[in-house]
Amino acid sequence: GVLPRVPKWSGFRRSEDLYPEPELISVPTGADVVPFMDEAIDLLLNASYSFEEICVLTPIFISDPNDVFSHSKYATVFADHESDTTGKIKFSSIGKFKGLESTCVIALDIETMISWNNRSEMLYVLFTRPTDRLTILSSEVGRRMLIESSLGDFIS
């Protein structure tokens, strides 16, 4: 589903006339996120985006996404966002991607930020990285966190 416009982060998203609202894909608590990630990548590829236009972001640093997501059908296509490799899906933590952008962003595991002191700042970074599409894979806990988050302090 599409996230509601109620949260304050709606104010700093790019124009909805040109860019769709962020999409939330529900992942059951405890479920393997990889099939959902693969499906999100499939949808972007079917919409004519290329691997290098896609970036997967997580709150927590993952040193080797090819290992962590070894059972993904895209396991061999991931590359660290700092690598010079072309034709790959970039992968990064949200914090390390601050100041950068990607055409399409897929966010995983955002519910892990629920008790973080800098959660609002990290969500702001996440929501301002994509230039076109943002897909968030999250449990119900993460969805509620997004809707209840107040990012007003970061909106000028």
PDB file of C-alpha atoms in Angstrom:
ATOM      1  CA  GLY A   1       0.000   0.000   0.000  1.00  0.00           C
ATOM      2  CA  VAL A   2       0.908   3.636  -0.161  1.00  0.00           C
ATOM      3  CA  LEU A   3       1.851   5.404   3.057  1.00  0.00           C
ATOM      4  CA  PRO A   4      -0.641   8.047   4.195  1.00  0.00           C
ATOM      5  CA  ARG A   5       0.233  11.730   3.751  1.00  0.00           C
ATOM      6  CA  VAL A   6      -0.393  12.448   7.450  1.00  0.00           C
ATOM      7  CA  PRO A   7       3.225  12.242   8.666  1.00  0.00           C
ATOM      8  CA  LYS A   8       5.236  15.425   8.588  1.00  0.00           C
ATOM      9  CA  TRP A   9       7.783  13.864   6.251  1.00  0.00           C
ATOM     10  CA  SER A  10       5.280  14.386   3.439  1.00  0.00           C
ATOM     11  CA  GLY A  11       6.353  18.022   3.406  1.00  0.00           C
ATOM     12  CA  PHE A  12       9.868  17.366   2.198  1.00  0.00           C
ATOM     13  CA  ARG A  13       9.133  14.649  -0.327  1.00  0.00           C
ATOM     14  CA  ARG A  14       9.530  15.567  -3.957  1.00  0.00           C
ATOM     15  CA  SER A  15       6.433  16.728  -5.863  1.00  0.00           C
ATOM     16  CA  GLU A  16       3.829  13.963  -6.091  1.00  0.00           C
ATOM     17  CA  ASP A  17       2.941  15.209  -9.563  1.00  0.00           C
ATOM     18  CA  LEU A  18       6.263  13.879 -10.809  1.00  0.00           C
ATOM     19  CA  TYR A  19       7.118  11.246  -8.211  1.00  0.00           C
ATOM     20  CA  PRO A  20       4.804   8.677  -6.668  1.00  0.00           C
ATOM     21  CA  GLU A  21       4.280   8.499  -2.924  1.00  0.00           C
ATOM     22  CA  PRO A  22       6.494   6.014  -1.062  1.00  0.00           C
ATOM     23  CA  GLU A  23       5.235   2.463  -1.306  1.00  0.00           C
ATOM     24  CA  LEU A  24       5.076   0.236   1.746  1.00  0.00           C
ATOM     25  CA  ILE A  25       5.255  -3.518   1.303  1.00  0.00           C
ATOM     26  CA  SER A  26       4.219  -5.360   4.459  1.00  0.00           C
ATOM     27  CA  VAL A  27       6.561  -8.084   5.610  1.00  0.00           C
ATOM     28  CA  PRO A  28       5.125 -10.378   8.291  1.00  0.00           C
ATOM     29  CA  THR A  29       7.070 -10.216  11.555  1.00  0.00           C
ATOM     30  CA  GLY A  30       9.827 -12.805  11.523  1.00  0.00           C
ATOM     31  CA  ALA A  31       9.469 -13.504   7.783  1.00  0.00           C
ATOM     32  CA  ASP A  32      12.462 -13.659   5.471  1.00  0.00           C
ATOM     33  CA  VAL A  33      12.719 -10.253   3.783  1.00  0.00           C
ATOM     34  CA  VAL A  34      14.637 -11.568   0.748  1.00  0.00           C
ATOM     35  CA  PRO A  35      11.633 -12.744  -1.330  1.00  0.00           C
ATOM     36  CA  PHE A  36       9.969  -9.372  -0.704  1.00  0.00           C
ATOM     37  CA  MET A  37      13.158  -7.537  -1.709  1.00  0.00           C
ATOM     38  CA  ASP A  38      13.416  -9.632  -4.869  1.00  0.00           C
ATOM     39  CA  GLU A  39       9.799  -8.804  -5.718  1.00  0.00           C
ATOM     40  CA  ALA A  40      10.442  -5.069  -5.183  1.00  0.00           C
ATOM     41  CA  ILE A  41      13.496  -5.283  -7.477  1.00  0.00           C
ATOM     42  CA  ASP A  42      11.424  -7.190 -10.059  1.00  0.00           C
ATOM     43  CA  LEU A  43       8.792  -4.438 -10.046  1.00  0.00           C
ATOM     44  CA  LEU A  44      11.405  -1.732 -10.601  1.00  0.00           C
ATOM     45  CA  LEU A  45      13.085  -3.686 -13.396  1.00  0.00           C
ATOM     46  CA  ASN A  46       9.663  -4.254 -15.013  1.00  0.00           C
ATOM     47  CA  ALA A  47       9.120  -0.470 -14.834  1.00  0.00           C
ATOM     48  CA  SER A  48      12.263  -0.079 -17.006  1.00  0.00           C
ATOM     49  CA  TYR A  49      14.730   0.869 -14.260  1.00  0.00           C
ATOM     50  CA  SER A  50      18.209  -0.652 -14.455  1.00  0.00           C
ATOM     51  CA  PHE A  51      20.237  -2.332 -11.711  1.00  0.00           C
ATOM     52  CA  GLU A  52      22.431   0.734 -11.302  1.00  0.00           C
ATOM     53  CA  GLU A  53      19.365   2.938 -10.702  1.00  0.00           C
ATOM     54  CA  ILE A  54      18.430   0.863  -7.638  1.00  0.00           C
ATOM     55  CA  CYS A  55      19.898   1.170  -4.157  1.00  0.00           C
ATOM     56  CA  VAL A  56      18.991  -0.972  -1.142  1.00  0.00           C
ATOM     57  CA  LEU A  57      19.332   0.828   2.196  1.00  0.00           C
ATOM     58  CA  THR A  58      19.216  -0.586   5.719  1.00  0.00           C
ATOM     59  CA  PRO A  59      19.599   1.087   9.110  1.00  0.00           C
ATOM     60  CA  ILE A  60      22.375  -1.325  10.076  1.00  0.00           C
ATOM     61  CA  PHE A  61      25.640  -1.703   8.180  1.00  0.00           C
ATOM     62  CA  ILE A  62      25.879  -5.045   6.342  1.00  0.00           C
ATOM     63  CA  SER A  63      29.438  -5.758   5.286  1.00  0.00           C
ATOM     64  CA  ASP A  64      28.615  -8.275   2.556  1.00  0.00           C
ATOM     65  CA  PRO A  65      25.076  -8.185   1.116  1.00  0.00           C
ATOM     66  CA  ASN A  66      26.037 -10.922  -1.358  1.00  0.00           C
ATOM     67  CA  ASP A  67      26.540 -13.217   1.631  1.00  0.00           C
ATOM     68  CA  VAL A  68      23.584 -12.039   3.729  1.00  0.00           C
ATOM     69  CA  PHE A  69      21.253 -12.235   0.734  1.00  0.00           C
ATOM     70  CA  SER A  70      22.903 -15.272  -0.847  1.00  0.00           C
ATOM     71  CA  HIS A  71      19.508 -16.879  -1.529  1.00  0.00           C
ATOM     72  CA  SER A  72      18.300 -13.791  -3.427  1.00  0.00           C
ATOM     73  CA  LYS A  73      18.044 -14.255  -7.162  1.00  0.00           C
ATOM     74  CA  TYR A  74      20.004 -10.988  -7.328  1.00  0.00           C
ATOM     75  CA  ALA A  75      22.758 -12.136  -4.930  1.00  0.00           C
ATOM     76  CA  THR A  76      25.520 -11.639  -7.497  1.00  0.00           C
ATOM     77  CA  VAL A  77      24.286  -8.194  -8.519  1.00  0.00           C
ATOM     78  CA  PHE A  78      24.871  -6.275  -5.249  1.00  0.00           C
ATOM     79  CA  ALA A  79      27.773  -3.867  -4.842  1.00  0.00           C
ATOM     80  CA  ASP A  80      28.758  -1.515  -2.051  1.00  0.00           C
ATOM     81  CA  HIS A  81      27.610   2.013  -2.877  1.00  0.00           C
ATOM     82  CA  GLU A  82      31.224   3.208  -2.701  1.00  0.00           C
ATOM     83  CA  SER A  83      32.449   0.757  -5.336  1.00  0.00           C
ATOM     84  CA  ASP A  84      33.089   1.874  -8.897  1.00  0.00           C
ATOM     85  CA  THR A  85      31.221  -1.130 -10.260  1.00  0.00           C
ATOM     86  CA  THR A  86      28.600  -0.342 -12.882  1.00  0.00           C
ATOM     87  CA  GLY A  87      25.520  -2.389 -13.675  1.00  0.00           C
ATOM     88  CA  LYS A  88      25.032  -3.421 -10.046  1.00  0.00           C
ATOM     89  CA  ILE A  89      22.407  -2.768  -7.380  1.00  0.00           C
ATOM     90  CA  LYS A  90      24.031  -0.483  -4.810  1.00  0.00           C
ATOM     91  CA  PHE A  91      23.799  -1.387  -1.157  1.00  0.00           C
ATOM     92  CA  SER A  92      24.437   0.793   1.892  1.00  0.00           C
ATOM     93  CA  SER A  93      23.429   1.687   5.389  1.00  0.00           C
ATOM     94  CA  ILE A  94      21.159   4.730   5.563  1.00  0.00           C
ATOM     95  CA  GLY A  95      23.782   6.660   7.537  1.00  0.00           C
ATOM     96  CA  LYS A  96      26.556   6.048   4.996  1.00  0.00           C
ATOM     97  CA  PHE A  97      24.256   7.132   2.147  1.00  0.00           C
ATOM     98  CA  LYS A  98      23.629  10.580   3.677  1.00  0.00           C
ATOM     99  CA  GLY A  99      24.187  13.279   1.062  1.00  0.00           C
ATOM    100  CA  LEU A 100      23.871  10.822  -1.833  1.00  0.00           C
ATOM    101  CA  GLU A 101      20.902   9.909  -4.014  1.00  0.00           C
ATOM    102  CA  SER A 102      19.604   7.125  -6.178  1.00  0.00           C
ATOM    103  CA  THR A 103      16.790   6.950  -8.711  1.00  0.00           C
ATOM    104  CA  CYS A 104      15.102   4.130  -6.775  1.00  0.00           C
ATOM    105  CA  VAL A 105      15.557   3.201  -3.116  1.00  0.00           C
ATOM    106  CA  ILE A 106      14.384   0.028  -1.416  1.00  0.00           C
ATOM    107  CA  ALA A 107      14.521   0.260   2.385  1.00  0.00           C
ATOM    108  CA  LEU A 108      14.759  -2.830   4.597  1.00  0.00           C
ATOM    109  CA  ASP A 109      14.527  -3.428   8.354  1.00  0.00           C
ATOM    110  CA  ILE A 110      13.472   0.091   9.333  1.00  0.00           C
ATOM    111  CA  GLU A 111      11.738  -1.268  12.434  1.00  0.00           C
ATOM    112  CA  THR A 112      15.202  -1.833  13.935  1.00  0.00           C
ATOM    113  CA  MET A 113      15.362   1.949  14.438  1.00  0.00           C
ATOM    114  CA  ILE A 114      12.332   2.065  16.739  1.00  0.00           C
ATOM    115  CA  SER A 115      14.394   2.843  19.865  1.00  0.00           C
ATOM    116  CA  TRP A 116      17.144   4.891  18.196  1.00  0.00           C
ATOM    117  CA  ASN A 117      17.649   8.424  19.490  1.00  0.00           C
ATOM    118  CA  ASN A 118      18.442   9.618  15.952  1.00  0.00           C
ATOM    119  CA  ARG A 119      15.529   7.770  14.325  1.00  0.00           C
ATOM    120  CA  SER A 120      13.932  10.950  12.945  1.00  0.00           C
ATOM    121  CA  GLU A 121      17.217  12.042  11.378  1.00  0.00           C
ATOM    122  CA  MET A 122      17.730   8.610   9.787  1.00  0.00           C
ATOM    123  CA  LEU A 123      14.161   8.586   8.430  1.00  0.00           C
ATOM    124  CA  TYR A 124      14.721  12.056   6.994  1.00  0.00           C
ATOM    125  CA  VAL A 125      17.866  10.811   5.250  1.00  0.00           C
ATOM    126  CA  LEU A 126      15.992   7.754   3.953  1.00  0.00           C
ATOM    127  CA  PHE A 127      13.041   9.728   2.594  1.00  0.00           C
ATOM    128  CA  THR A 128      15.231  12.237   0.780  1.00  0.00           C
ATOM    129  CA  ARG A 129      17.599   9.787  -1.003  1.00  0.00           C
ATOM    130  CA  PRO A 130      15.410   8.618  -3.938  1.00  0.00           C
ATOM    131  CA  THR A 131      14.930  10.900  -6.905  1.00  0.00           C
ATOM    132  CA  ASP A 132      12.012   8.830  -8.221  1.00  0.00           C
ATOM    133  CA  ARG A 133      10.815   5.750  -6.312  1.00  0.00           C
ATOM    134  CA  LEU A 134      10.933   4.753  -2.634  1.00  0.00           C
ATOM    135  CA  THR A 135       9.824   1.280  -1.599  1.00  0.00           C
ATOM    136  CA  ILE A 136       9.871   0.355   2.088  1.00  0.00           C
ATOM    137  CA  LEU A 137       9.733  -3.274   3.184  1.00  0.00           C
ATOM    138  CA  SER A 138       8.550  -3.298   6.769  1.00  0.00           C
ATOM    139  CA  SER A 139       6.681  -5.117   9.464  1.00  0.00           C
ATOM    140  CA  GLU A 140       3.604  -3.617  11.087  1.00  0.00           C
ATOM    141  CA  VAL A 141       5.872  -2.229  13.837  1.00  0.00           C
ATOM    142  CA  GLY A 142       7.877  -0.307  11.235  1.00  0.00           C
ATOM    143  CA  ARG A 143       4.735   0.936   9.490  1.00  0.00           C
ATOM    144  CA  ARG A 144       3.347   2.333  12.753  1.00  0.00           C
ATOM    145  CA  MET A 145       6.722   3.922  13.526  1.00  0.00           C
ATOM    146  CA  LEU A 146       6.690   5.705  10.140  1.00  0.00           C
ATOM    147  CA  ILE A 147       3.162   6.998  10.561  1.00  0.00           C
ATOM    148  CA  GLU A 148       3.787   8.219  14.105  1.00  0.00           C
ATOM    149  CA  SER A 149       7.221   9.738  13.451  1.00  0.00           C
ATOM    150  CA  SER A 150       7.440  13.472  13.685  1.00  0.00           C
ATOM    151  CA  LEU A 151      10.144  14.853  11.445  1.00  0.00           C
ATOM    152  CA  GLY A 152       9.085  18.462  11.795  1.00  0.00           C
ATOM    153  CA  ASP A 153      12.423  19.439  13.331  1.00  0.00           C
ATOM    154  CA  PHE A 154      14.137  18.588  10.031  1.00  0.00           C
ATOM    155  CA  ILE A 155      11.794  20.512   7.734  1.00  0.00           C
ATOM    156  CA  SER A 156      12.913  24.057   7.070  1.00  0.00           C
TER     157      SER A 156
END
